[in-house]
């Protein structure tokens, strides 16, 4: 009867609820270390990023960008664009969410001594495509619709500018093919920005702000929406450098 069926369904629901509430959780697994690269100290690895599906490791070294299949360890180099020279740095910045391509950055020293940067779209299969000159790619939004990048690189920001993403005076976003670029944050002459990352929720961007008018220089972690507007300070005044 219908009443009997309802009672059976109710009993099953109670049993499932009890099982969920009283099941013994699995003990946490101990982390294990696994070496993926074997570069020498003369050829260090930089800017290593793992694809969203965990299948690939992309990293930079003196030869350019290398792509490794993590399961097999098989590694091959992704050829530099012909417009870049052997001495130009070229390394991955972030994966697109589909894991089929990444965004990369190039830094080159021109004959006049001026340093410039450019952003590239790099598919796993195929040739790199220039997205934009005068742009240092930082991260890709979770839905793949926007790329955050910096412009107007700073060369007088102290020792921290020598590693990682460079300090810059502007934060921008652009479409996945370099289109519709627009500026989100601009320096007031006393601030610099780096480490620009998207939030998992897709709508906000976090970054580190350096205030040069304080000694020791003050660092804030701030966030801003992808549409711009006033930033929110997430973590103020954490230790900077002398």
CSV table of C-alpha atoms in Angstrom, one decimal:
chain,number,residue,atom,x,y,z
A,1,UNK,CA,0.0,0.0,0.0
A,2,UNK,CA,1.0,3.6,-0.3
A,3,UNK,CA,1.2,4.0,3.5
A,4,UNK,CA,3.6,1.0,3.7
A,5,UNK,CA,5.7,2.4,0.8
A,6,UNK,CA,5.9,5.8,2.6
A,7,UNK,CA,7.0,4.1,5.9
A,8,UNK,CA,9.7,2.1,4.0
A,9,UNK,CA,11.0,5.3,2.3
A,10,UNK,CA,11.0,7.1,5.6
A,11,UNK,CA,12.9,4.2,7.3
A,12,UNK,CA,15.5,4.2,4.5
A,13,UNK,CA,15.9,8.0,4.8
A,14,UNK,CA,16.5,7.6,8.6
A,15,UNK,CA,19.0,4.9,8.0
A,16,UNK,CA,21.0,6.9,5.5
A,17,UNK,CA,20.9,9.9,7.7
A,18,UNK,CA,22.2,7.9,10.7
A,19,UNK,CA,24.9,6.3,8.5
A,20,UNK,CA,26.1,9.7,7.3
A,21,UNK,CA,26.1,11.1,10.9
A,22,UNK,CA,27.9,8.1,12.4
A,23,UNK,CA,30.3,6.9,9.7
A,24,UNK,CA,33.9,6.8,10.7
A,25,UNK,CA,35.9,9.4,8.7
A,26,UNK,CA,38.9,8.1,6.8
A,27,UNK,CA,42.1,9.1,8.5
A,28,UNK,CA,44.0,11.8,6.8
A,29,UNK,CA,46.7,10.6,4.4
A,30,UNK,CA,50.2,11.5,5.2
A,31,UNK,CA,51.7,13.9,2.5
A,32,UNK,CA,54.3,12.4,0.3
A,33,UNK,CA,57.0,14.1,-1.6
A,34,UNK,CA,57.6,13.4,-5.3
A,35,UNK,CA,60.3,15.1,-7.4
A,36,UNK,CA,59.1,16.0,-10.8
A,37,UNK,CA,62.0,17.9,-12.3
A,38,UNK,CA,65.7,17.2,-12.4
A,39,UNK,CA,67.2,20.5,-13.4
A,40,UNK,CA,70.7,21.4,-12.3
A,41,UNK,CA,71.5,24.3,-10.0
A,42,UNK,CA,72.9,26.1,-13.1
A,43,UNK,CA,69.5,25.8,-14.8
A,44,UNK,CA,66.9,26.4,-12.0
A,45,UNK,CA,63.1,25.9,-12.5
A,46,UNK,CA,60.9,28.9,-12.3
A,47,UNK,CA,57.1,29.6,-12.4
A,48,UNK,CA,56.0,26.0,-12.2
A,49,UNK,CA,52.2,25.5,-12.6
A,50,UNK,CA,50.1,22.3,-12.6
A,51,UNK,CA,47.2,22.0,-15.0
A,52,UNK,CA,43.6,22.0,-13.5
A,53,UNK,CA,43.2,18.3,-14.2
A,54,UNK,CA,46.5,17.4,-12.6
A,55,UNK,CA,47.9,15.9,-15.8
A,56,UNK,CA,50.6,18.3,-16.7
A,57,UNK,CA,53.3,20.4,-15.1
A,58,UNK,CA,54.5,23.5,-17.0
A,59,UNK,CA,57.6,25.3,-15.9
A,60,UNK,CA,60.3,27.7,-17.1
A,61,UNK,CA,64.0,27.2,-17.3
A,62,UNK,CA,66.9,28.7,-19.3
A,63,UNK,CA,65.6,26.9,-22.4
A,64,UNK,CA,62.1,28.4,-22.2
A,65,UNK,CA,58.9,26.6,-21.3
A,66,UNK,CA,58.8,22.8,-20.7
A,67,UNK,CA,55.7,20.7,-20.5
A,68,UNK,CA,55.7,17.4,-18.5
A,69,UNK,CA,53.1,14.7,-18.4
A,70,UNK,CA,53.1,14.0,-14.7
A,71,UNK,CA,52.0,10.3,-14.9
A,72,UNK,CA,54.9,9.3,-17.2
A,73,UNK,CA,57.5,12.1,-16.6
A,74,UNK,CA,57.8,12.6,-20.3
A,75,UNK,CA,58.9,16.2,-20.9
A,76,UNK,CA,59.2,18.3,-24.0
A,77,UNK,CA,60.0,21.9,-24.7
A,78,UNK,CA,57.5,24.3,-26.1
A,79,UNK,CA,59.4,26.3,-28.7
A,80,UNK,CA,59.8,30.0,-28.2
A,81,UNK,CA,58.1,32.3,-30.6
A,82,UNK,CA,60.4,33.3,-33.4
A,83,UNK,CA,60.1,37.0,-32.4
A,84,UNK,CA,61.9,36.1,-29.1
A,85,UNK,CA,65.7,35.6,-28.8
A,86,UNK,CA,67.6,33.0,-26.9
A,87,UNK,CA,68.3,35.5,-24.2
A,88,UNK,CA,64.7,36.5,-23.7
A,89,UNK,CA,63.0,35.0,-20.6
A,90,UNK,CA,59.8,33.1,-21.4
A,91,UNK,CA,57.8,31.2,-18.8
A,92,UNK,CA,54.2,30.1,-18.0
A,93,UNK,CA,52.0,32.2,-15.8
A,94,UNK,CA,48.7,30.4,-15.5
A,95,UNK,CA,46.5,27.6,-17.0
A,96,UNK,CA,43.2,28.2,-18.6
A,97,UNK,CA,40.5,26.1,-16.8
A,98,UNK,CA,40.1,23.7,-19.7
A,99,UNK,CA,43.8,22.6,-19.4
A,100,UNK,CA,44.3,22.9,-23.1
A,101,UNK,CA,46.4,26.0,-23.1
A,102,UNK,CA,48.1,28.4,-20.7
A,103,UNK,CA,49.0,32.1,-20.6
A,104,UNK,CA,52.7,32.9,-20.6
A,105,UNK,CA,54.9,35.9,-20.2
A,106,UNK,CA,58.1,37.0,-22.0
A,107,UNK,CA,60.7,39.5,-20.7
A,108,UNK,CA,63.3,40.9,-23.1
A,109,UNK,CA,66.0,43.5,-23.0
A,110,UNK,CA,66.1,45.7,-26.1
A,111,UNK,CA,69.2,47.0,-27.7
A,112,UNK,CA,68.7,50.3,-26.0
A,113,UNK,CA,68.7,48.6,-22.6
A,114,UNK,CA,65.0,49.1,-22.1
A,115,UNK,CA,63.2,46.0,-20.7
A,116,UNK,CA,59.8,45.1,-22.1
A,117,UNK,CA,57.3,42.3,-21.5
A,118,UNK,CA,54.6,40.6,-23.5
A,119,UNK,CA,51.8,38.1,-22.9
A,120,UNK,CA,51.2,35.0,-24.9
A,121,UNK,CA,48.5,32.2,-25.3
A,122,UNK,CA,50.3,28.9,-25.4
A,123,UNK,CA,48.3,25.8,-26.4
A,124,UNK,CA,49.5,22.3,-25.5
A,125,UNK,CA,49.4,21.5,-29.2
A,126,UNK,CA,50.1,24.3,-31.7
A,127,UNK,CA,52.0,27.5,-31.8
A,128,UNK,CA,52.1,30.4,-29.2
A,129,UNK,CA,50.0,33.4,-30.1
A,130,UNK,CA,50.9,36.9,-29.0
A,131,UNK,CA,48.1,38.4,-26.9
A,132,UNK,CA,49.5,41.8,-26.0
A,133,UNK,CA,52.7,43.7,-25.8
A,134,UNK,CA,53.6,45.8,-22.7
A,135,UNK,CA,51.7,43.2,-20.6
A,136,UNK,CA,52.8,40.8,-17.9
A,137,UNK,CA,50.2,38.0,-17.6
A,138,UNK,CA,49.4,37.1,-14.0
A,139,UNK,CA,46.3,34.8,-13.8
A,140,UNK,CA,43.2,33.5,-15.6
A,141,UNK,CA,39.7,33.8,-14.3
A,142,UNK,CA,38.0,30.5,-13.2
A,143,UNK,CA,35.6,30.6,-16.2
A,144,UNK,CA,38.4,31.4,-18.6
A,145,UNK,CA,36.8,34.6,-19.8
A,146,UNK,CA,39.4,37.1,-18.5
A,147,UNK,CA,43.1,37.3,-18.0
A,148,UNK,CA,44.6,39.6,-15.3
A,149,UNK,CA,47.8,41.3,-16.2
A,150,UNK,CA,50.0,44.2,-15.1
A,151,UNK,CA,51.6,47.0,-17.1
A,152,UNK,CA,54.1,49.8,-16.5
A,153,UNK,CA,56.7,47.7,-14.8
A,154,UNK,CA,58.6,49.3,-11.9
A,155,UNK,CA,62.4,49.0,-11.8
A,156,UNK,CA,63.1,50.8,-8.6
A,157,UNK,CA,61.0,48.7,-6.1
A,158,UNK,CA,63.9,47.3,-4.2
A,159,UNK,CA,65.1,43.7,-3.9
A,160,UNK,CA,61.7,42.1,-4.1
A,161,UNK,CA,61.4,43.0,-7.7
A,162,UNK,CA,64.2,40.6,-8.6
A,163,UNK,CA,62.1,37.4,-8.3
A,164,UNK,CA,58.6,36.3,-8.8
A,165,UNK,CA,56.2,38.5,-10.7
A,166,UNK,CA,57.6,42.0,-11.1
A,167,UNK,CA,56.2,45.1,-9.3
A,168,UNK,CA,54.0,47.2,-11.6
A,169,UNK,CA,52.0,50.4,-11.5
A,170,UNK,CA,48.8,49.2,-13.2
A,171,UNK,CA,46.5,46.2,-13.1
A,172,UNK,CA,44.4,45.4,-16.2
A,173,UNK,CA,42.1,42.6,-17.5
A,174,UNK,CA,41.6,41.4,-21.0
A,175,UNK,CA,39.7,38.8,-22.9
A,176,UNK,CA,41.1,35.3,-23.5
A,177,UNK,CA,42.4,36.4,-26.9
A,178,UNK,CA,43.8,39.7,-25.8
A,179,UNK,CA,40.7,41.7,-26.7
A,180,UNK,CA,38.8,44.4,-24.7
A,181,UNK,CA,41.7,45.3,-22.4
A,182,UNK,CA,40.7,47.7,-19.6
A,183,UNK,CA,42.5,49.1,-16.5
A,184,UNK,CA,41.3,48.3,-13.0
A,185,UNK,CA,43.9,49.8,-10.7
A,186,UNK,CA,46.4,52.5,-11.2
A,187,UNK,CA,49.2,53.8,-9.0
A,188,UNK,CA,49.0,57.1,-7.3
A,189,UNK,CA,52.8,57.5,-7.6
A,190,UNK,CA,53.4,55.9,-4.2
A,191,UNK,CA,52.1,52.4,-4.7
A,192,UNK,CA,53.1,49.3,-6.7
A,193,UNK,CA,51.3,46.0,-7.4
A,194,UNK,CA,52.2,42.4,-7.9
A,195,UNK,CA,50.9,38.8,-7.3
A,196,UNK,CA,47.5,39.3,-9.0
A,197,UNK,CA,45.2,36.3,-8.6
A,198,UNK,CA,41.6,35.6,-9.2
A,199,UNK,CA,39.3,34.4,-6.5
A,200,UNK,CA,37.6,30.9,-6.9
A,201,UNK,CA,34.3,32.7,-7.1
A,202,UNK,CA,35.4,34.4,-10.4
A,203,UNK,CA,34.2,37.9,-9.5
A,204,UNK,CA,37.1,39.4,-7.5
A,205,UNK,CA,40.9,39.8,-8.0
A,206,UNK,CA,43.4,39.8,-5.1
A,207,UNK,CA,46.8,41.5,-5.3
A,208,UNK,CA,49.6,42.7,-3.1
A,209,UNK,CA,50.1,46.5,-2.8
A,210,UNK,CA,53.4,48.0,-1.8
A,211,UNK,CA,53.3,51.5,-0.4
A,212,UNK,CA,56.7,53.2,-0.9
A,213,UNK,CA,56.0,56.2,1.2
A,214,UNK,CA,56.5,54.3,4.4
A,215,UNK,CA,59.7,52.9,5.9
A,216,UNK,CA,59.8,50.0,6.2
A,217,UNK,CA,57.7,49.8,3.1
A,218,UNK,CA,54.1,48.6,4.0
A,219,UNK,CA,52.4,45.7,2.2
A,220,UNK,CA,48.7,45.2,1.9
A,221,UNK,CA,46.7,42.4,0.4
A,222,UNK,CA,43.7,44.0,-1.4
A,223,UNK,CA,40.8,42.8,-3.5
A,224,UNK,CA,38.8,44.4,-6.3
A,225,UNK,CA,35.9,43.3,-8.4
A,226,UNK,CA,36.6,42.4,-12.1
A,227,UNK,CA,34.5,45.4,-13.0
A,228,UNK,CA,36.7,47.8,-11.1
A,229,UNK,CA,35.6,50.2,-8.3
A,230,UNK,CA,37.2,50.9,-4.9
A,231,UNK,CA,39.3,48.1,-3.4
A,232,UNK,CA,38.8,46.3,-0.1
A,233,UNK,CA,41.8,45.7,2.2
A,234,UNK,CA,42.0,42.0,3.1
A,235,UNK,CA,45.2,42.1,5.1
A,236,UNK,CA,46.8,45.4,6.0
A,237,UNK,CA,50.4,46.2,7.0
A,238,UNK,CA,52.0,42.8,6.9
A,239,UNK,CA,55.8,43.0,7.1
A,240,UNK,CA,57.6,44.4,4.1
A,241,UNK,CA,61.3,45.0,3.5
A,242,UNK,CA,63.8,47.7,4.4
